């Protein structure tokens, strides 16, 4: 079983030896390896059972390191990096040759971010290579937001989990790049469209990448799914009357639902940030109960609520 420890030197030792280590970030835990070492990157795909066609995000210690890995950075994206790094924003940029094709699945673009977690920033400063890290879940399952989630999902396949405690944000980064002079959102996440528009100004348009022609494989119609079939509902009245309430888990946003013994409220005060912070943990815990179905309430469809609904749509899309 993997060692769970806060020891950065130990994590650096494994990573320098070409091994895979789970690392904390503010969004979710990542499954990290030397992004410049083809064999180490291959191990990430093996551990995660992820198709090699799905590229990895590289994590760097600060904006100063960007020019080593990416070619010129378009002005709107530079503004976004300055505004949100360290933080839950990933930029898609033309890569330098130093980044191997294995890391980007053959694409000429590399996804880069500066994570906002003190342990991982210290680790990145200690290393002379960036860390390629997808979320530390087996392909298709819910992303881990606590060290114990990584241990139960992948603990027997990696030597170490760097223990940074629970993630402070709770859903993945927003992925952004440029298409024909416009800023394009490839994956919604913690940074909202409104916040992006505010930073780049009204003169640059923001658009969403098309789902019919996925650029980021994270745009596949299902992903992030629990094993228990997941259904979504809007109003409490929409819950099924024909099923026994004992066989269902209900995950509600702000208010409890009378008559259902298994239920969790994500944020009594109606905070989308708090709901985002708890959603994956609650889904993972609820999934363990082995009930017949999980019903999760949709969020108000704006700002962070939009990103959360997008994740739920994918999680419910698997069944
Ligand atoms: O918050 C996050 O972004 C977390 C933490 C660990 O940093 N990482 C994460 O990685 O969510 P992952 O691999 O689970 O999702 C990254 C997404 C995938 O959908 C992948 O297809 C897309 O980013 N991606 C990565 N590199 C890309 C590239 N060069 N071109 C297009 N899409 C890319
Ligand atoms: Mg993922």
mmCIF file of C-alpha atoms and ligand atoms in Angstrom:
data_model
loop_
_atom_site.group_PDB
_atom_site.id
_atom_site.type_symbol
_atom_site.label_atom_id
_atom_site.label_comp_id
_atom_site.label_asym_id
_atom_site.label_seq_id
_atom_site.Cartn_x
_atom_site.Cartn_y
_atom_site.Cartn_z
ATOM 1 C CA UNK A 1 0.000 0.000 0.000
ATOM 2 C CA UNK A 2 1.205 3.527 -0.796
ATOM 3 C CA UNK A 3 2.959 5.570 1.859
ATOM 4 C CA UNK A 4 0.836 8.590 2.866
ATOM 5 C CA UNK A 5 3.182 11.370 3.947
ATOM 6 C CA UNK A 6 3.862 15.108 3.835
ATOM 7 C CA UNK A 7 7.547 14.457 3.056
ATOM 8 C CA UNK A 8 8.411 16.426 -0.099
ATOM 9 C CA UNK A 9 11.939 14.981 -0.283
ATOM 10 C CA UNK A 10 10.525 11.447 -0.332
ATOM 11 C CA UNK A 11 8.049 12.402 -3.083
ATOM 12 C CA UNK A 12 10.871 14.046 -5.080
ATOM 13 C CA UNK A 13 12.975 10.888 -4.710
ATOM 14 C CA UNK A 14 10.273 8.672 -6.260
ATOM 15 C CA UNK A 15 9.554 11.193 -9.025
ATOM 16 C CA UNK A 16 13.257 11.514 -9.932
ATOM 17 C CA UNK A 17 13.365 7.721 -10.159
ATOM 18 C CA UNK A 18 10.613 7.865 -12.816
ATOM 19 C CA UNK A 19 7.809 6.678 -10.516
ATOM 20 C CA UNK A 20 4.235 7.924 -10.131
ATOM 21 C CA UNK A 21 3.209 9.817 -6.962
ATOM 22 C CA UNK A 22 -0.229 11.260 -6.074
ATOM 23 C CA UNK A 23 -0.024 14.980 -5.291
ATOM 24 C CA UNK A 24 -2.474 17.436 -3.736
ATOM 25 C CA UNK A 25 -3.774 20.467 -5.611
ATOM 26 C CA UNK A 26 -6.516 22.916 -4.728
ATOM 27 C CA UNK A 27 -8.898 21.261 -7.242
ATOM 28 C CA UNK A 28 -8.430 17.481 -6.980
ATOM 29 C CA UNK A 29 -5.524 15.088 -6.300
ATOM 30 C CA UNK A 30 -3.274 14.469 -9.308
ATOM 31 C CA UNK A 31 -1.375 11.348 -10.392
ATOM 32 C CA UNK A 32 2.025 12.879 -11.066
ATOM 33 C CA UNK A 33 5.122 11.884 -13.022
ATOM 34 C CA UNK A 34 8.052 13.617 -14.723
ATOM 35 C CA UNK A 35 6.358 15.271 -17.724
ATOM 36 C CA UNK A 36 9.616 15.194 -19.730
ATOM 37 C CA UNK A 37 10.230 11.444 -19.246
ATOM 38 C CA UNK A 38 8.308 9.301 -21.731
ATOM 39 C CA UNK A 39 8.547 6.153 -19.589
ATOM 40 C CA UNK A 40 7.296 7.912 -16.462
ATOM 41 C CA UNK A 41 4.386 9.382 -18.427
ATOM 42 C CA UNK A 42 3.534 5.904 -19.760
ATOM 43 C CA UNK A 43 3.250 4.673 -16.167
ATOM 44 C CA UNK A 44 0.616 7.329 -15.435
ATOM 45 C CA UNK A 45 -1.540 5.967 -18.248
ATOM 46 C CA UNK A 46 -1.033 2.399 -17.016
ATOM 47 C CA UNK A 47 -1.879 3.161 -13.378
ATOM 48 C CA UNK A 48 -4.978 5.138 -14.343
ATOM 49 C CA UNK A 49 -5.983 2.745 -17.186
ATOM 50 C CA UNK A 50 -6.436 5.846 -19.294
ATOM 51 C CA UNK A 51 -6.396 5.720 -23.113
ATOM 52 C CA UNK A 52 -3.122 7.167 -24.435
ATOM 53 C CA UNK A 53 -5.126 9.434 -26.734
ATOM 54 C CA UNK A 54 -6.144 11.569 -23.733
ATOM 55 C CA UNK A 55 -3.328 14.102 -23.004
ATOM 56 C CA UNK A 56 -2.044 15.216 -19.597
ATOM 57 C CA UNK A 57 -1.878 18.642 -17.928
ATOM 58 C CA UNK A 58 1.634 19.699 -16.886
ATOM 59 C CA UNK A 59 2.068 21.471 -13.550
ATOM 60 C CA UNK A 60 4.750 24.152 -13.165
ATOM 61 C CA UNK A 61 5.903 26.138 -10.094
ATOM 62 C CA UNK A 62 5.111 29.596 -11.470
ATOM 63 C CA UNK A 63 4.476 31.693 -14.535
ATOM 64 C CA UNK A 64 8.263 32.249 -14.847
ATOM 65 C CA UNK A 65 8.667 28.590 -15.929
ATOM 66 C CA UNK A 66 6.148 28.858 -18.768
ATOM 67 C CA UNK A 67 8.559 29.894 -21.536
ATOM 68 C CA UNK A 68 10.536 26.647 -21.112
ATOM 69 C CA UNK A 69 7.546 24.530 -22.119
ATOM 70 C CA UNK A 70 5.311 26.744 -24.264
ATOM 71 C CA UNK A 71 5.872 28.973 -27.281
ATOM 72 C CA UNK A 72 4.503 32.501 -27.328
ATOM 73 C CA UNK A 73 1.511 33.155 -25.056
ATOM 74 C CA UNK A 74 -1.371 35.135 -26.651
ATOM 75 C CA UNK A 75 -2.169 38.371 -24.769
ATOM 76 C CA UNK A 76 -5.617 37.311 -23.435
ATOM 77 C CA UNK A 77 -4.139 34.069 -22.067
ATOM 78 C CA UNK A 78 -1.240 35.940 -20.473
ATOM 79 C CA UNK A 79 -3.798 38.162 -18.722
ATOM 80 C CA UNK A 80 -5.624 35.068 -17.461
ATOM 81 C CA UNK A 81 -2.393 33.508 -16.171
ATOM 82 C CA UNK A 82 -1.542 36.735 -14.332
ATOM 83 C CA UNK A 83 -5.040 36.903 -12.826
ATOM 84 C CA UNK A 84 -5.588 33.283 -11.815
ATOM 85 C CA UNK A 85 -2.197 31.598 -11.213
ATOM 86 C CA UNK A 86 -1.533 29.948 -8.901
ATOM 87 C CA UNK A 87 -5.063 28.621 -9.238
ATOM 88 C CA UNK A 88 -7.630 26.430 -11.000
ATOM 89 C CA UNK A 89 -7.031 27.546 -14.583
ATOM 90 C CA UNK A 90 -5.288 25.487 -17.298
ATOM 91 C CA UNK A 91 -3.966 27.099 -20.494
ATOM 92 C CA UNK A 92 -3.675 25.268 -23.796
ATOM 93 C CA UNK A 93 -0.552 26.592 -25.591
ATOM 94 C CA UNK A 94 1.707 25.628 -28.504
ATOM 95 C CA UNK A 95 4.364 23.395 -26.947
ATOM 96 C CA UNK A 96 8.144 23.557 -27.116
ATOM 97 C CA UNK A 97 10.053 20.454 -28.305
ATOM 98 C CA UNK A 98 11.192 19.689 -24.752
ATOM 99 C CA UNK A 99 7.642 18.439 -23.968
ATOM 100 C CA UNK A 100 7.390 14.905 -25.396
ATOM 101 C CA UNK A 101 4.518 13.889 -27.669
ATOM 102 C CA UNK A 102 3.638 11.167 -25.152
ATOM 103 C CA UNK A 103 2.567 13.889 -22.677
ATOM 104 C CA UNK A 104 0.315 15.697 -25.174
ATOM 105 C CA UNK A 105 -0.881 12.543 -27.015
ATOM 106 C CA UNK A 106 0.783 13.827 -30.151
ATOM 107 C CA UNK A 107 -0.854 17.267 -30.069
ATOM 108 C CA UNK A 108 1.212 20.368 -30.850
ATOM 109 C CA UNK A 109 -0.457 22.014 -27.833
ATOM 110 C CA UNK A 110 0.329 21.424 -24.190
ATOM 111 C CA UNK A 111 -2.021 22.055 -21.243
ATOM 112 C CA UNK A 112 -0.255 23.925 -18.411
ATOM 113 C CA UNK A 113 -1.192 25.167 -14.951
ATOM 114 C CA UNK A 114 0.294 26.446 -11.687
ATOM 115 C CA UNK A 115 -1.528 24.647 -8.856
ATOM 116 C CA UNK A 116 -2.418 26.561 -5.701
ATOM 117 C CA UNK A 117 -1.175 24.181 -3.032
ATOM 118 C CA UNK A 118 1.853 24.998 -0.845
ATOM 119 C CA UNK A 119 3.174 21.404 -0.655
ATOM 120 C CA UNK A 120 2.976 20.839 -4.387
ATOM 121 C CA UNK A 121 4.502 24.234 -5.185
ATOM 122 C CA UNK A 122 7.438 23.374 -2.864
ATOM 123 C CA UNK A 123 7.751 19.992 -4.572
ATOM 124 C CA UNK A 124 7.777 21.613 -8.038
ATOM 125 C CA UNK A 125 10.440 24.082 -6.873
ATOM 126 C CA UNK A 126 12.574 21.174 -5.662
ATOM 127 C CA UNK A 127 12.382 19.378 -9.047
ATOM 128 C CA UNK A 128 13.964 20.460 -12.317
ATOM 129 C CA UNK A 129 11.085 19.063 -14.387
ATOM 130 C CA UNK A 130 7.327 19.773 -14.513
ATOM 131 C CA UNK A 131 4.790 17.203 -13.323
ATOM 132 C CA UNK A 132 2.307 15.684 -15.748
ATOM 133 C CA UNK A 133 -0.746 14.879 -13.662
ATOM 134 C CA UNK A 134 -4.256 13.833 -14.555
ATOM 135 C CA UNK A 135 -6.780 13.523 -11.738
ATOM 136 C CA UNK A 136 -5.792 10.576 -9.515
ATOM 137 C CA UNK A 137 -8.856 8.410 -10.206
ATOM 138 C CA UNK A 138 -9.133 5.261 -12.321
ATOM 139 C CA UNK A 139 -10.294 6.394 -15.794
ATOM 140 C CA UNK A 140 -13.975 7.353 -15.770
ATOM 141 C CA UNK A 141 -14.468 7.334 -11.987
ATOM 142 C CA UNK A 142 -14.983 10.330 -9.683
ATOM 143 C CA UNK A 143 -11.897 12.494 -9.044
ATOM 144 C CA UNK A 144 -10.380 12.258 -5.538
ATOM 145 C CA UNK A 145 -10.411 15.259 -3.215
ATOM 146 C CA UNK A 146 -8.848 13.555 -0.162
ATOM 147 C CA UNK A 147 -5.765 11.332 0.303
ATOM 148 C CA UNK A 148 -8.023 8.472 1.477
ATOM 149 C CA UNK A 149 -9.920 8.548 -1.854
ATOM 150 C CA UNK A 150 -6.605 8.018 -3.690
ATOM 151 C CA UNK A 151 -5.629 5.228 -1.321
ATOM 152 C CA UNK A 152 -8.883 3.341 -1.795
ATOM 153 C CA UNK A 153 -8.852 3.775 -5.595
ATOM 154 C CA UNK A 154 -5.153 3.423 -6.505
ATOM 155 C CA UNK A 155 -3.255 2.827 -3.247
ATOM 156 C CA UNK A 156 -1.934 -0.575 -4.331
ATOM 157 C CA UNK A 157 -0.578 0.738 -7.646
ATOM 158 C CA UNK A 158 1.653 3.671 -6.564
ATOM 159 C CA UNK A 159 4.452 4.065 -3.964
ATOM 160 C CA UNK A 160 3.291 7.294 -2.327
ATOM 161 C CA UNK A 161 0.517 9.844 -1.786
ATOM 162 C CA UNK A 162 1.812 13.291 -0.819
ATOM 163 C CA UNK A 163 -0.638 14.213 1.927
ATOM 164 C CA UNK A 164 -1.906 17.765 1.478
ATOM 165 C CA UNK A 165 -5.197 17.206 3.310
ATOM 166 C CA UNK A 166 -8.575 17.792 1.672
ATOM 167 C CA UNK A 167 -8.619 19.893 -1.530
ATOM 168 C CA UNK A 168 -9.905 23.423 -0.925
ATOM 169 C CA UNK A 169 -11.793 23.870 -4.229
ATOM 170 C CA UNK A 170 -13.103 20.414 -5.141
ATOM 171 C CA UNK A 171 -13.706 20.330 -8.911
ATOM 172 C CA UNK A 172 -11.174 20.401 -11.733
ATOM 173 C CA UNK A 173 -9.574 23.436 -13.341
ATOM 174 C CA UNK A 174 -11.150 25.370 -16.210
ATOM 175 C CA UNK A 175 -9.295 24.679 -19.480
ATOM 176 C CA UNK A 176 -8.880 27.639 -21.818
ATOM 177 C CA UNK A 177 -7.094 28.287 -25.135
ATOM 178 C CA UNK A 178 -7.496 30.375 -28.294
ATOM 179 C CA UNK A 179 -9.448 29.539 -31.468
ATOM 180 C CA UNK A 180 -9.339 32.087 -34.325
ATOM 181 C CA UNK A 181 -8.528 35.013 -32.054
ATOM 182 C CA UNK A 182 -11.248 34.138 -29.541
ATOM 183 C CA UNK A 183 -10.806 32.722 -26.052
ATOM 184 C CA UNK A 184 -12.219 29.209 -25.999
ATOM 185 C CA UNK A 185 -13.321 27.263 -22.922
ATOM 186 C CA UNK A 186 -12.665 23.546 -23.460
ATOM 187 C CA UNK A 187 -13.687 22.424 -19.989
ATOM 188 C CA UNK A 188 -15.725 24.388 -17.494
ATOM 189 C CA UNK A 189 -14.373 24.337 -13.972
ATOM 190 C CA UNK A 190 -13.649 26.387 -10.882
ATOM 191 C CA UNK A 191 -12.937 29.595 -12.847
ATOM 192 C CA UNK A 192 -16.219 30.781 -14.362
ATOM 193 C CA UNK A 193 -16.896 32.263 -17.801
ATOM 194 C CA UNK A 194 -17.932 35.521 -16.105
ATOM 195 C CA UNK A 195 -14.591 35.758 -14.277
ATOM 196 C CA UNK A 196 -12.695 35.054 -17.519
ATOM 197 C CA UNK A 197 -14.634 37.681 -19.469
ATOM 198 C CA UNK A 198 -13.973 40.233 -16.749
ATOM 199 C CA UNK A 199 -10.193 39.704 -16.970
ATOM 200 C CA UNK A 200 -9.851 39.692 -20.773
ATOM 201 C CA UNK A 201 -12.276 42.587 -21.315
ATOM 202 C CA UNK A 202 -15.365 42.829 -23.509
ATOM 203 C CA UNK A 203 -13.380 43.236 -26.755
ATOM 204 C CA UNK A 204 -12.335 39.547 -26.818
ATOM 205 C CA UNK A 205 -15.118 37.033 -27.293
ATOM 206 C CA UNK A 206 -15.371 33.890 -25.123
ATOM 207 C CA UNK A 207 -16.796 30.754 -26.685
ATOM 208 C CA UNK A 208 -17.264 27.122 -25.682
ATOM 209 C CA UNK A 209 -15.626 24.282 -27.592
ATOM 210 C CA UNK A 210 -18.099 22.178 -29.518
ATOM 211 C CA UNK A 211 -19.129 18.856 -27.991
ATOM 212 C CA UNK A 212 -19.682 17.289 -31.388
ATOM 213 C CA UNK A 213 -15.971 17.664 -32.179
ATOM 214 C CA UNK A 214 -14.165 17.148 -28.866
ATOM 215 C CA UNK A 215 -10.745 18.781 -28.690
ATOM 216 C CA UNK A 216 -10.251 17.799 -25.056
ATOM 217 C CA UNK A 217 -11.177 14.159 -24.442
ATOM 218 C CA UNK A 218 -12.591 15.359 -21.083
ATOM 219 C CA UNK A 219 -15.421 16.603 -23.288
ATOM 220 C CA UNK A 220 -16.635 13.047 -23.850
ATOM 221 C CA UNK A 221 -20.336 12.753 -22.992
ATOM 222 C CA UNK A 222 -19.741 10.656 -19.853
ATOM 223 C CA UNK A 223 -17.007 10.829 -17.239
ATOM 224 C CA UNK A 224 -16.526 11.225 -13.494
ATOM 225 C CA UNK A 225 -19.210 8.619 -12.789
ATOM 226 C CA UNK A 226 -20.072 6.628 -9.645
ATOM 227 C CA UNK A 227 -20.801 2.883 -9.971
ATOM 228 C CA UNK A 228 -24.341 3.367 -8.615
ATOM 229 C CA UNK A 229 -26.625 4.689 -11.383
ATOM 230 C CA UNK A 230 -26.908 8.462 -10.945
ATOM 231 C CA UNK A 231 -30.043 10.440 -11.797
ATOM 232 C CA UNK A 232 -30.529 14.191 -11.656
ATOM 233 C CA UNK A 233 -33.533 16.134 -10.433
ATOM 234 C CA UNK A 234 -34.528 19.811 -10.252
ATOM 235 C CA UNK A 235 -37.353 20.059 -7.765
ATOM 236 C CA UNK A 236 -38.103 17.853 -4.792
ATOM 237 C CA UNK A 237 -41.415 16.901 -6.431
ATOM 238 C CA UNK A 238 -39.484 15.361 -9.335
ATOM 239 C CA UNK A 239 -38.190 12.493 -7.160
ATOM 240 C CA UNK A 240 -39.704 9.136 -8.121
ATOM 241 C CA UNK A 241 -42.720 7.999 -6.132
ATOM 242 C CA UNK A 242 -42.631 4.406 -7.369
ATOM 243 C CA UNK A 243 -39.298 3.452 -5.749
ATOM 244 C CA UNK A 244 -38.795 2.636 -2.089
ATOM 245 C CA UNK A 245 -37.125 5.650 -0.397
ATOM 246 C CA UNK A 246 -34.801 3.216 1.459
ATOM 247 C CA UNK A 247 -33.261 2.146 -1.861
ATOM 248 C CA UNK A 248 -32.320 5.683 -2.935
ATOM 249 C CA UNK A 249 -29.658 8.150 -1.857
ATOM 250 C CA UNK A 250 -30.577 11.807 -2.287
ATOM 251 C CA UNK A 251 -27.973 14.556 -2.630
ATOM 252 C CA UNK A 252 -29.692 17.931 -2.331
ATOM 253 C CA UNK A 253 -28.244 21.425 -2.704
ATOM 254 C CA UNK A 254 -29.677 23.465 0.182
ATOM 255 C CA UNK A 255 -32.814 21.822 1.631
ATOM 256 C CA UNK A 256 -33.579 18.381 2.989
ATOM 257 C CA UNK A 257 -36.148 16.190 1.283
ATOM 258 C CA UNK A 258 -38.794 14.735 3.593
ATOM 259 C CA UNK A 259 -39.248 10.955 3.595
ATOM 260 C CA UNK A 260 -35.807 9.886 2.317
ATOM 261 C CA UNK A 261 -33.621 8.263 4.992
ATOM 262 C CA UNK A 262 -30.349 8.444 3.007
ATOM 263 C CA UNK A 263 -29.623 12.022 2.147
ATOM 264 C CA UNK A 264 -26.921 14.663 2.192
ATOM 265 C CA UNK A 265 -27.310 18.435 1.909
ATOM 266 C CA UNK A 266 -24.357 20.012 0.134
ATOM 267 C CA UNK A 267 -24.697 23.568 1.437
ATOM 268 C CA UNK A 268 -27.418 24.719 3.792
ATOM 269 C CA UNK A 269 -26.386 28.317 3.203
ATOM 270 C CA UNK A 270 -26.699 27.840 -0.569
ATOM 271 C CA UNK A 271 -23.018 28.377 -1.390
ATOM 272 C CA UNK A 272 -21.915 26.931 -4.735
ATOM 273 C CA UNK A 273 -18.287 27.042 -3.523
ATOM 274 C CA UNK A 274 -19.164 24.866 -0.528
ATOM 275 C CA UNK A 275 -21.176 22.509 -2.758
ATOM 276 C CA UNK A 276 -18.239 22.220 -5.209
ATOM 277 C CA UNK A 277 -15.911 21.558 -2.327
ATOM 278 C CA UNK A 278 -18.043 18.645 -1.077
ATOM 279 C CA UNK A 279 -19.584 17.184 -4.248
ATOM 280 C CA UNK A 280 -16.991 14.517 -5.188
ATOM 281 C CA UNK A 281 -16.449 13.437 -1.589
ATOM 282 C CA UNK A 282 -20.202 13.051 -1.089
ATOM 283 C CA UNK A 283 -20.567 11.155 -4.393
ATOM 284 C CA UNK A 284 -17.721 8.781 -3.479
ATOM 285 C CA UNK A 285 -19.114 8.171 0.030
ATOM 286 C CA UNK A 286 -22.679 7.742 -1.252
ATOM 287 C CA UNK A 287 -21.485 5.307 -3.931
ATOM 288 C CA UNK A 288 -19.986 3.104 -1.190
ATOM 289 C CA UNK A 289 -23.418 2.584 0.389
ATOM 290 C CA UNK A 290 -24.348 0.355 -2.576
ATOM 291 C CA UNK A 291 -27.937 1.599 -2.905
ATOM 292 C CA UNK A 292 -30.016 1.139 -6.053
ATOM 293 C CA UNK A 293 -29.825 4.717 -7.305
ATOM 294 C CA UNK A 294 -28.392 8.112 -6.418
ATOM 295 C CA UNK A 295 -30.517 11.204 -7.103
ATOM 296 C CA UNK A 296 -28.552 14.453 -7.159
ATOM 297 C CA UNK A 297 -30.135 17.882 -7.443
ATOM 298 C CA UNK A 298 -29.083 20.194 -10.286
ATOM 299 C CA UNK A 299 -27.592 23.551 -9.325
ATOM 300 C CA UNK A 300 -28.754 27.005 -10.422
ATOM 301 C CA UNK A 301 -27.350 27.118 -13.968
ATOM 302 C CA UNK A 302 -24.972 30.068 -13.737
ATOM 303 C CA UNK A 303 -21.399 30.732 -12.692
ATOM 304 C CA UNK A 304 -19.908 27.799 -10.818
ATOM 305 C CA UNK A 305 -23.358 26.133 -10.907
ATOM 306 C CA UNK A 306 -22.885 25.695 -14.677
ATOM 307 C CA UNK A 307 -19.596 23.829 -14.149
ATOM 308 C CA UNK A 308 -21.154 21.640 -11.466
ATOM 309 C CA UNK A 309 -24.146 20.807 -13.690
ATOM 310 C CA UNK A 310 -21.769 19.913 -16.495
ATOM 311 C CA UNK A 311 -19.961 17.429 -14.205
ATOM 312 C CA UNK A 312 -23.274 15.976 -13.011
ATOM 313 C CA UNK A 313 -24.512 15.613 -16.595
ATOM 314 C CA UNK A 314 -21.436 13.549 -17.424
ATOM 315 C CA UNK A 315 -21.670 11.499 -14.265
ATOM 316 C CA UNK A 316 -25.319 10.724 -15.025
ATOM 317 C CA UNK A 317 -24.544 10.044 -18.688
ATOM 318 C CA UNK A 318 -22.773 6.737 -18.035
ATOM 319 C CA UNK A 319 -25.757 4.537 -17.200
HETATM 320 O O1 LIG B 1 -7.745 20.527 -11.821
HETATM 321 C C1 LIG B 1 -7.206 19.846 -12.693
HETATM 322 O O2 LIG B 1 -7.104 20.234 -13.868
HETATM 323 C C2 LIG B 1 -6.649 18.475 -12.281
HETATM 324 C C3 LIG B 1 -5.482 18.686 -11.323
HETATM 325 C C4 LIG B 1 -4.813 17.395 -10.939
HETATM 326 O O3 LIG B 1 -4.571 19.588 -11.895
HETATM 327 N N1 LIG B 1 -6.251 17.717 -13.428
HETATM 328 C C5 LIG B 1 -7.127 17.162 -14.279
HETATM 329 O O4 LIG B 1 -6.502 16.388 -15.262
HETATM 330 O O5 LIG B 1 -8.322 17.308 -14.215
HETATM 331 P P1 LIG B 1 -7.308 15.365 -16.190
HETATM 332 O O6 LIG B 1 -6.277 14.669 -16.979
HETATM 333 O O7 LIG B 1 -8.194 14.536 -15.366
HETATM 334 O O8 LIG B 1 -8.099 16.302 -17.144
HETATM 335 C C6 LIG B 1 -7.382 17.102 -18.048
HETATM 336 C C7 LIG B 1 -8.162 17.364 -19.295
HETATM 337 C C8 LIG B 1 -8.472 16.122 -20.091
HETATM 338 O O9 LIG B 1 -9.809 16.211 -20.507
HETATM 339 C C9 LIG B 1 -7.528 16.238 -21.257
HETATM 340 O O10 LIG B 1 -8.078 15.673 -22.387
HETATM 341 C C10 LIG B 1 -7.362 17.724 -21.407
HETATM 342 O O11 LIG B 1 -7.346 18.198 -20.111
HETATM 343 N N2 LIG B 1 -6.068 18.037 -22.029
HETATM 344 C C11 LIG B 1 -4.844 17.903 -21.483
HETATM 345 N N3 LIG B 1 -3.885 18.230 -22.363
HETATM 346 C C12 LIG B 1 -4.520 18.596 -23.502
HETATM 347 C C13 LIG B 1 -4.081 19.013 -24.784
HETATM 348 N N4 LIG B 1 -2.783 19.131 -25.071
HETATM 349 N N5 LIG B 1 -5.028 19.304 -25.697
HETATM 350 C C14 LIG B 1 -6.338 19.174 -25.424
HETATM 351 N N6 LIG B 1 -6.813 18.759 -24.225
HETATM 352 C C15 LIG B 1 -5.923 18.479 -23.289
HETATM 353 MG MG1 LIG B 2 -9.880 13.622 -14.752
#
